[in-house]
Short mmCIF file of C-alpha atoms and ligand atoms in Angstrom, two decimals:
data_model
loop_
_atom_site.label_atom_id
_atom_site.label_comp_id
_atom_site.label_asym_id
_atom_site.label_seq_id
_atom_site.Cartn_x
_atom_site.Cartn_y
_atom_site.Cartn_z
CA UNK A 1 21.50 -4.68 -14.22
CA UNK A 2 18.93 -7.05 -13.24
CA UNK A 3 18.14 -7.10 -9.62
CA UNK A 4 15.93 -10.03 -7.74
CA UNK A 5 13.74 -8.12 -5.28
CA UNK A 6 11.76 -9.67 -2.34
CA UNK A 7 8.71 -8.21 -0.41
CA UNK A 8 7.53 -9.54 2.87
CA UNK A 9 6.55 -6.95 5.21
CA UNK A 10 2.94 -7.70 5.59
CA UNK A 11 0.63 -10.03 4.34
CA UNK A 12 1.79 -10.59 0.79
CA UNK A 13 4.77 -12.70 -0.44
CA UNK A 14 6.53 -11.04 -3.33
CA UNK A 15 9.74 -11.62 -5.58
CA UNK A 16 10.16 -10.09 -8.82
CA UNK A 17 13.31 -9.60 -11.14
CA UNK A 18 13.52 -5.85 -12.42
CA UNK A 19 16.04 -4.79 -14.83
CA UNK A 20 17.15 -1.14 -15.70
CA UNK A 21 18.47 -0.72 -19.09
CA UNK A 22 19.43 2.77 -20.27
CA UNK A 23 17.72 4.25 -17.39
CA UNK A 24 14.55 2.60 -18.29
CA UNK A 25 13.14 0.01 -15.82
CA UNK A 26 11.22 -3.32 -17.00
CA UNK A 27 9.62 -6.02 -15.07
CA UNK A 28 10.78 -9.44 -16.22
CA UNK A 29 9.00 -11.10 -13.62
CA UNK A 30 6.76 -10.60 -10.77
CA UNK A 31 5.10 -13.41 -8.43
CA UNK A 32 2.97 -12.75 -5.66
CA UNK A 33 1.55 -14.96 -3.07
CA UNK A 34 -1.34 -13.43 -0.98
CA UNK A 35 -2.41 -14.70 2.39
CA UNK A 36 -5.28 -12.45 2.58
CA UNK A 37 -7.97 -15.15 2.90
CA UNK A 38 -6.51 -16.15 6.06
CA UNK A 39 -7.01 -12.55 7.24
CA UNK A 40 -10.32 -11.92 5.91
CA UNK A 41 -11.39 -14.59 8.23
CA UNK A 42 -9.99 -13.15 11.13
CA UNK A 43 -11.29 -9.65 10.27
CA UNK A 44 -7.75 -8.30 10.18
CA UNK A 45 -4.15 -9.17 9.90
CA UNK A 46 -2.89 -11.51 12.86
CA UNK A 47 0.94 -11.03 12.82
CA UNK A 48 1.91 -14.64 13.66
CA UNK A 49 -0.52 -15.99 10.91
CA UNK A 50 0.95 -13.61 8.32
CA UNK A 51 4.51 -14.88 9.37
CA UNK A 52 3.95 -18.27 8.97
CA UNK A 53 2.18 -17.79 5.61
CA UNK A 54 5.44 -16.09 4.59
CA UNK A 55 7.46 -18.89 5.76
CA UNK A 56 5.21 -21.06 3.34
CA UNK A 57 5.57 -19.06 0.37
CA UNK A 58 9.11 -17.31 0.68
CA UNK A 59 11.08 -20.03 -1.59
CA UNK A 60 8.26 -21.07 -4.24
CA UNK A 61 7.61 -17.17 -5.28
CA UNK A 62 11.49 -16.75 -5.26
CA UNK A 63 11.96 -19.94 -7.53
CA UNK A 64 8.93 -18.98 -9.96
CA UNK A 65 9.92 -15.33 -10.44
CA UNK A 66 13.55 -16.63 -11.24
CA UNK A 67 12.33 -19.19 -13.70
CA UNK A 68 9.49 -16.77 -15.00
CA UNK A 69 12.29 -14.14 -15.79
CA UNK A 70 13.98 -16.88 -18.41
CA UNK A 71 10.31 -18.14 -19.61
CA UNK A 72 10.91 -21.27 -18.18
CA UNK A 73 8.18 -23.77 -18.35
CA UNK A 74 9.16 -25.69 -15.15
CA UNK A 75 8.35 -22.92 -12.80
CA UNK A 76 9.06 -24.70 -9.71
CA UNK A 77 12.58 -26.00 -10.60
CA UNK A 78 15.05 -25.05 -8.03
CA UNK A 79 17.87 -26.50 -10.64
CA UNK A 80 17.21 -23.65 -13.29
CA UNK A 81 16.36 -21.24 -10.84
CA UNK A 82 19.52 -21.66 -9.29
CA UNK A 83 21.47 -21.24 -12.43
CA UNK A 84 19.53 -18.01 -13.38
CA UNK A 85 20.41 -16.36 -9.74
CA UNK A 86 24.00 -17.46 -10.36
CA UNK A 87 24.54 -16.43 -13.48
CA UNK A 88 22.15 -13.54 -14.35
CA UNK A 89 21.06 -11.50 -11.45
CA UNK A 90 23.23 -8.86 -10.44
CA UNK A 91 22.05 -8.22 -7.08
CA UNK A 92 19.33 -8.44 -4.38
CA UNK A 93 16.81 -6.19 -2.91
CA UNK A 94 14.63 -6.70 0.15
CA UNK A 95 12.20 -4.57 2.04
CA UNK A 96 13.82 -3.91 5.61
CA UNK A 97 10.98 -2.00 6.98
CA UNK A 98 8.53 -0.75 8.20
CA UNK A 99 6.02 -3.63 8.46
CA UNK A 100 5.60 -6.98 10.87
CA UNK A 101 8.52 -8.33 12.62
CA UNK A 102 7.92 -11.88 11.86
CA UNK A 103 7.28 -11.08 8.39
CA UNK A 104 9.97 -8.94 7.56
CA UNK A 105 12.50 -11.27 9.13
CA UNK A 106 11.34 -13.84 6.80
CA UNK A 107 12.20 -11.71 3.87
CA UNK A 108 15.42 -10.25 5.28
CA UNK A 109 17.16 -13.44 6.61
CA UNK A 110 16.15 -15.44 3.13
CA UNK A 111 17.81 -12.65 1.19
CA UNK A 112 20.58 -11.95 3.53
CA UNK A 113 21.04 -15.91 3.41
CA UNK A 114 20.86 -15.76 -0.72
CA UNK A 115 23.26 -12.88 -0.64
CA UNK A 116 25.95 -14.52 1.21
CA UNK A 117 25.58 -18.18 -0.69
CA UNK A 118 25.46 -16.61 -4.09
CA UNK A 119 28.22 -13.51 -3.44
CA UNK A 120 25.60 -10.81 -4.69
CA UNK A 121 25.45 -7.31 -3.41
CA UNK A 122 22.24 -6.71 -1.58
CA UNK A 123 20.18 -3.73 -1.19
CA UNK A 124 17.74 -2.70 1.76
CA UNK A 125 14.76 -0.94 0.39
CA UNK A 126 12.30 1.33 2.84
CA UNK A 127 9.10 -0.01 2.13
CA UNK A 128 7.18 3.35 2.16
CA UNK A 129 9.83 5.22 -0.03
CA UNK A 130 9.09 2.11 -2.81
CA UNK A 131 5.40 2.75 -2.69
CA UNK A 132 6.04 6.12 -4.14
CA UNK A 133 8.72 5.11 -6.72
CA UNK A 134 6.24 2.25 -7.90
CA UNK A 135 5.39 5.09 -10.36
CA UNK A 136 8.79 5.13 -11.99
CA UNK A 137 7.93 1.32 -13.42
CA UNK A 138 5.47 2.46 -15.91
CA UNK A 139 6.44 6.59 -16.13
CA UNK A 140 9.78 7.38 -17.17
CA UNK A 141 9.73 11.22 -17.29
CA UNK A 142 8.57 12.17 -13.96
CA UNK A 143 10.11 15.28 -13.05
CA UNK A 144 11.61 16.35 -9.43
CA UNK A 145 10.85 17.90 -7.27
CA UNK A 146 7.41 15.99 -6.38
CA UNK A 147 5.10 15.71 -3.69
CA UNK A 148 4.63 12.12 -2.46
CA UNK A 149 1.57 10.84 -0.65
CA UNK A 150 1.82 7.27 0.73
CA UNK A 151 -1.61 5.83 1.68
CA UNK A 152 -1.80 2.56 2.83
CA UNK A 153 -3.19 0.35 5.33
CA UNK A 154 -0.41 1.01 8.02
CA UNK A 155 0.72 4.32 6.88
CA UNK A 156 -0.51 8.00 5.74
CA UNK A 157 2.72 10.38 5.15
CA UNK A 158 3.34 13.41 2.94
CA UNK A 159 6.83 13.82 1.41
CA UNK A 160 8.74 16.55 -0.68
CA UNK A 161 10.90 14.62 -3.00
CA UNK A 162 13.81 15.98 -4.73
CA UNK A 163 15.72 13.22 -6.12
CA UNK A 164 15.69 9.31 -5.61
CA UNK A 165 17.93 9.89 -2.66
CA UNK A 166 16.67 13.04 -1.02
CA UNK A 167 13.13 13.54 0.56
CA UNK A 168 11.78 15.44 3.46
CA UNK A 169 9.10 14.07 5.39
CA UNK A 170 6.40 16.97 5.64
CA UNK A 171 3.80 15.16 8.05
CA UNK A 172 1.52 11.91 8.69
CA UNK A 173 -0.85 10.32 10.54
CA UNK A 174 -0.93 10.65 14.43
CA UNK A 175 -3.50 7.70 14.97
CA UNK A 176 -5.04 5.70 12.54
CA UNK A 177 -3.82 5.61 8.93
CA UNK A 178 -6.04 6.01 5.97
CA UNK A 179 -6.55 2.33 4.89
CA UNK A 180 -6.70 1.46 8.47
CA UNK A 181 -9.59 3.65 8.67
CA UNK A 182 -11.43 1.93 5.81
CA UNK A 183 -10.51 -1.39 7.25
CA UNK A 184 -11.83 -0.91 10.61
CA UNK A 185 -14.84 1.06 9.87
CA UNK A 186 -15.64 -1.87 7.15
CA UNK A 187 -14.97 -4.51 10.00
CA UNK A 188 -17.81 -2.42 12.17
CA UNK A 189 -19.83 -3.45 9.40
CA UNK A 190 -19.30 -6.90 9.31
CA UNK A 191 -17.05 -7.04 6.34
CA UNK A 192 -13.82 -8.77 5.83
CA UNK A 193 -10.26 -7.51 5.73
CA UNK A 194 -9.23 -5.30 3.22
CA UNK A 195 -12.19 -2.94 3.88
CA UNK A 196 -11.08 -0.29 1.52
CA UNK A 197 -12.22 -1.53 -1.63
CA UNK A 198 -15.56 -2.93 -0.03
CA UNK A 199 -16.27 0.24 1.25
CA UNK A 200 -15.54 2.05 -2.12
CA UNK A 201 -17.76 -0.20 -4.25
CA UNK A 202 -20.46 0.38 -2.07
CA UNK A 203 -20.05 4.17 -1.83
CA UNK A 204 -20.68 4.20 -5.59
CA UNK A 205 -24.31 3.76 -5.09
CA UNK A 206 -24.59 5.93 -2.11
CA UNK A 207 -24.74 9.89 -2.00
CA UNK A 208 -22.31 11.52 0.53
CA UNK A 209 -24.57 14.61 1.41
CA UNK A 210 -26.99 12.40 2.90
CA UNK A 211 -25.14 11.51 5.91
CA UNK A 212 -22.68 13.85 7.70
CA UNK A 213 -19.56 12.81 9.28
CA UNK A 214 -17.06 15.28 10.84
CA UNK A 215 -14.56 17.25 8.22
CA UNK A 216 -11.10 16.43 9.25
CA UNK A 217 -7.92 18.59 10.24
CA UNK A 218 -8.62 21.82 8.94
CA UNK A 219 -5.34 23.04 10.32
CA UNK A 220 -2.69 24.29 7.95
CA UNK A 221 -0.12 21.42 8.69
CA UNK A 222 0.75 17.79 7.14
CA UNK A 223 -0.60 15.77 9.70
CA UNK A 224 -3.41 13.39 9.67
CA UNK A 225 -5.99 12.04 12.38
CA UNK A 226 -8.44 9.38 11.29
CA UNK A 227 -9.75 7.92 14.78
CA UNK A 228 -12.23 10.62 15.59
CA UNK A 229 -14.00 9.69 12.13
CA UNK A 230 -14.27 5.93 12.85
CA UNK A 231 -15.59 6.83 16.28
CA UNK A 232 -18.25 8.98 14.54
CA UNK A 233 -18.58 6.18 11.86
CA UNK A 234 -19.15 3.52 14.51
CA UNK A 235 -21.83 5.87 16.37
CA UNK A 236 -24.01 5.99 13.27
CA UNK A 237 -23.42 2.05 12.60
CA UNK A 238 -25.00 1.57 16.30
CA UNK A 239 -27.77 3.98 15.70
CA UNK A 240 -28.78 3.28 12.44
CA UNK A 241 -27.67 -0.47 11.85
CA UNK A 242 -28.94 -1.79 15.25
CA UNK A 243 -25.70 -3.69 15.89
CA UNK A 244 -25.21 -4.69 19.44
CA UNK A 245 -22.17 -5.38 21.30
CA UNK A 246 -24.28 -7.94 23.58
CA UNK A 247 -24.43 -11.65 21.95
CA UNK A 248 -27.91 -12.13 23.13
CA UNK A 249 -29.27 -9.20 21.07
CA UNK A 250 -29.79 -9.52 17.27
CA UNK A 251 -28.79 -6.74 15.31
CA UNK A 252 -27.98 -6.38 11.52
CA UNK A 253 -24.57 -7.78 12.31
CA UNK A 254 -25.19 -10.24 9.35
CA UNK A 255 -24.89 -7.49 6.72
CA UNK A 256 -22.02 -9.12 5.37
CA UNK A 257 -23.62 -11.89 4.30
CA UNK A 258 -26.38 -9.83 2.11
CA UNK A 259 -26.49 -6.19 1.81
CA UNK A 260 -29.72 -7.04 -0.06
CA UNK A 261 -31.53 -8.73 2.46
CA UNK A 262 -31.52 -5.26 4.58
CA UNK A 263 -34.80 -3.49 4.35
CA UNK A 264 -34.13 -0.93 1.06
CA UNK A 265 -34.22 2.24 3.23
CA UNK A 266 -31.42 0.74 5.14
CA UNK A 267 -29.63 -0.58 2.29
CA UNK A 268 -29.77 2.95 0.88
CA UNK A 269 -28.39 4.38 4.18
CA UNK A 270 -25.60 1.82 3.85
CA UNK A 271 -24.17 2.97 0.51
CA UNK A 272 -24.84 6.92 1.74
CA UNK A 273 -22.97 6.25 4.91
CA UNK A 274 -19.87 4.28 2.79
CA UNK A 275 -20.01 7.51 0.25
CA UNK A 276 -19.57 9.81 3.16
CA UNK A 277 -16.75 7.87 4.64
CA UNK A 278 -15.00 7.45 1.59
CA UNK A 279 -15.74 11.25 0.70
CA UNK A 280 -14.40 12.35 4.06
CA UNK A 281 -11.19 10.40 3.90
CA UNK A 282 -10.48 11.72 0.49
CA UNK A 283 -11.25 15.32 1.09
CA UNK A 284 -8.37 15.50 3.86
CA UNK A 285 -5.72 13.66 1.68
CA UNK A 286 -6.46 15.79 -1.33
CA UNK A 287 -6.48 19.17 0.29
CA UNK A 288 -3.13 18.41 2.60
CA UNK A 289 -1.61 17.31 -0.79
CA UNK A 290 -2.74 20.01 -2.82
CA UNK A 291 -1.67 22.31 0.02
CA UNK A 292 1.74 20.77 0.02
CA UNK A 293 2.06 20.88 -4.03
CA UNK A 294 1.15 24.71 -3.50
CA UNK A 295 3.54 25.40 -0.61
CA UNK A 296 6.77 23.72 -1.96
CA UNK A 297 5.93 24.83 -5.48
CA UNK A 298 5.49 21.17 -6.86
CA UNK A 299 4.09 20.65 -10.38
CA UNK A 300 3.79 16.84 -9.69
CA UNK A 301 2.34 14.84 -7.07
CA UNK A 302 2.69 10.89 -6.80
CA UNK A 303 0.38 8.38 -5.03
CA UNK A 304 1.57 5.26 -3.53
CA UNK A 305 0.27 2.14 -1.02
CA UNK A 306 -2.95 0.21 -1.26
CA UNK A 307 -5.30 3.04 -0.72
CA UNK A 308 -3.77 4.95 -4.12
CA UNK A 309 -6.03 2.40 -5.85
CA UNK A 310 -9.11 4.30 -4.93
CA UNK A 311 -10.61 5.90 -7.89
CA UNK A 312 -12.42 8.64 -5.86
CA UNK A 313 -9.35 9.81 -4.49
CA UNK A 314 -7.55 10.20 -7.95
CA UNK A 315 -10.49 11.95 -9.46
CA UNK A 316 -11.04 14.32 -6.44
CA UNK A 317 -7.14 15.13 -6.71
CA UNK A 318 -7.84 16.22 -10.36
CA UNK A 319 -11.03 18.17 -9.66
CA UNK A 320 -9.52 20.15 -6.82
CA UNK A 321 -6.32 21.03 -8.52
CA UNK A 322 -8.61 22.08 -11.48
CA UNK A 323 -10.72 24.62 -8.89
CA UNK A 324 -7.66 25.65 -7.57
CA UNK A 325 -6.53 26.60 -11.04
CA UNK A 326 -3.24 24.55 -10.68
CA UNK A 327 -1.87 22.48 -13.84
CA UNK A 328 -0.74 19.54 -11.82
CA UNK A 329 0.83 16.28 -13.05
CA UNK A 330 -0.62 13.41 -10.82
CA UNK A 331 0.42 10.00 -10.82
CA UNK A 332 -0.74 6.71 -9.31
CA UNK A 333 0.58 3.15 -9.91
CA UNK A 334 -1.40 0.50 -11.86
CA UNK A 335 -3.61 -1.47 -9.63
CA UNK A 336 -1.16 -4.10 -8.99
CA UNK A 337 1.56 -2.02 -7.93
CA UNK A 338 -0.70 -0.08 -5.53
CA UNK A 339 -0.55 -3.04 -2.99
CA UNK A 340 2.37 -4.33 -1.87
CA UNK A 341 4.50 -5.82 -4.46
CA UNK A 342 8.18 -6.92 -4.98
CA UNK A 343 8.39 -5.03 -8.20
CA UNK A 344 8.67 -1.49 -6.29
CA UNK A 345 10.98 -2.90 -4.05
CA UNK A 346 13.54 -3.87 -7.32
CA UNK A 347 12.62 -0.54 -8.86
CA UNK A 348 13.59 1.74 -6.05
CA UNK A 349 16.86 -0.59 -5.37
CA UNK A 350 17.78 0.17 -9.17
CA UNK A 351 16.70 3.97 -9.00
CA UNK A 352 18.82 4.32 -5.63
CA UNK A 353 21.45 1.73 -5.94
CA UNK A 354 23.09 1.31 -2.35
CA UNK A 355 24.33 -2.13 -1.28
CA UNK A 356 24.94 -2.63 2.20
CA UNK A 357 27.12 -5.45 4.10
CA UNK A 358 24.45 -8.11 5.13
CA UNK A 359 25.89 -7.64 8.72
CA UNK A 360 23.96 -4.30 8.42
CA UNK A 361 20.88 -5.10 7.16
CA UNK A 362 18.36 -6.02 9.93
CA UNK A 363 14.64 -6.08 10.24
CA UNK A 364 13.32 -3.03 10.98
CA UNK A 365 9.70 -3.06 12.00
CA UNK A 366 9.71 0.67 13.18
CA UNK A 367 11.18 2.31 10.32
CA UNK A 368 10.46 6.02 10.06
CA UNK A 369 11.39 8.59 7.47
CA UNK A 370 14.56 10.27 8.05
O1 KG4 B 401 -0.20 -0.88 0.77
P1 KG4 B 401 -1.06 -1.84 0.98
O2 KG4 B 401 -1.11 -3.31 0.26
O3 KG4 B 401 -0.48 -2.44 2.29
C1 KG4 B 401 0.26 -1.70 3.41
O4 KG4 B 401 1.34 -1.58 3.53
O5 KG4 B 401 -0.67 -1.58 4.20
O6 KG4 B 401 -2.63 -1.21 1.65
C2 KG4 B 401 -3.40 -1.97 2.27
C3 KG4 B 401 -4.68 -1.18 2.33
C4 KG4 B 401 -5.61 -1.82 2.92
O7 KG4 B 401 -6.14 -0.99 4.50
C5 KG4 B 401 -6.84 -1.70 1.93
O8 KG4 B 401 -8.08 -1.49 2.79
C6 KG4 B 401 -6.25 -0.45 1.03
O9 KG4 B 401 -4.95 -0.33 1.20
N1 KG4 B 401 -7.02 -0.10 0.00
C7 KG4 B 401 -8.15 0.47 -0.28
C8 KG4 B 401 -8.22 0.03 -1.66
N2 KG4 B 401 -7.78 -0.78 -2.12
C9 KG4 B 401 -6.91 -1.21 -1.36
N3 KG4 B 401 -8.39 1.44 0.30
C10 KG4 B 401 -9.68 2.28 -0.16
N4 KG4 B 401 -10.26 2.06 -1.72
C11 KG4 B 401 -9.37 1.16 -2.56
N5 KG4 B 401 -9.89 0.69 -3.84
ZN1 ZN B 402 2.57 -1.28 1.63
#
């Protein structure tokens, strides 16, 4: 079975053709247009801007993905794309939530139209579950049950997953998401969106022990909270980096233009601060994930979402599992399937094939776990 899948929940417009043959998934085409550069300029995602970019890209990425799936040379030919969709695609899948309403509407309404015109079944997909199931694209033999940790720009959730269709939600963030905390702290330093990769890179040169930030959520439940950390981080930035809110006073608000231009001691302080932030976020993610694995007696942990691209997170998970004397299999998707992509949408639709009448498929920005 071959699925054409679409992801448009936030700032990426992505289309893929994914196939399932003898229980094995393979990616025949994957095309993603990003509007990241637009959001880098505004220091974060402005929903209206993101939606406008989605409208621009949605048809070109679909046409290109279809042509690529047949190795056509003319990637923007609507004629061949149409034939491929008509003759070779069995079903369509689309992210219906959660996400930004304008961005979601672009994908959902486009795919509903294609489903109607080409008479193809349509599978609506939960974006966050798809993040976790992205691991199945590259790993064939993942065993249930497992603990799933969704860590993205908008979400931080722990799940106990017993099959492709059954799971329980264990807990999630009460305020900011892990990725959001990285992004907002990076912004305080003047770095562009997305801040996670930048903080992580600077953290490589730092020593987390030199700056202490408050340890997060020591309680035994599976909830998270990152807003206090952001405030503590902001206080250090204000004090040490002389960043003023008043436009009259000149501080180090130009950090982003050249870290090297900072006095040497401040450079090291910046690296240490980034290392401390990363370590604090990673520590709570690791502790709660392994607590969940122990409580539910799971030998497997799956990560998903943009922050799962963070190397320190993966390293610390392995280290802490070893310290606890646990043999745990940890899976994290390859970089291109960590951040938003249509491959994970097609993969989840193939693993959990539940077509829905188009009348019942709606963009749902506030979609929670059942
Ligand atoms: O899953 P995603 O692409 O979009 C959402 O659904 O939110 O995740 C984007 C988030 C951003 O907050 C970004 O800063 C974060 O993932 N991120 C990282 C890294 N790469 C991306 N955070 C920490 N370390 C990274 N290497
Ligand atoms: Zn996402």
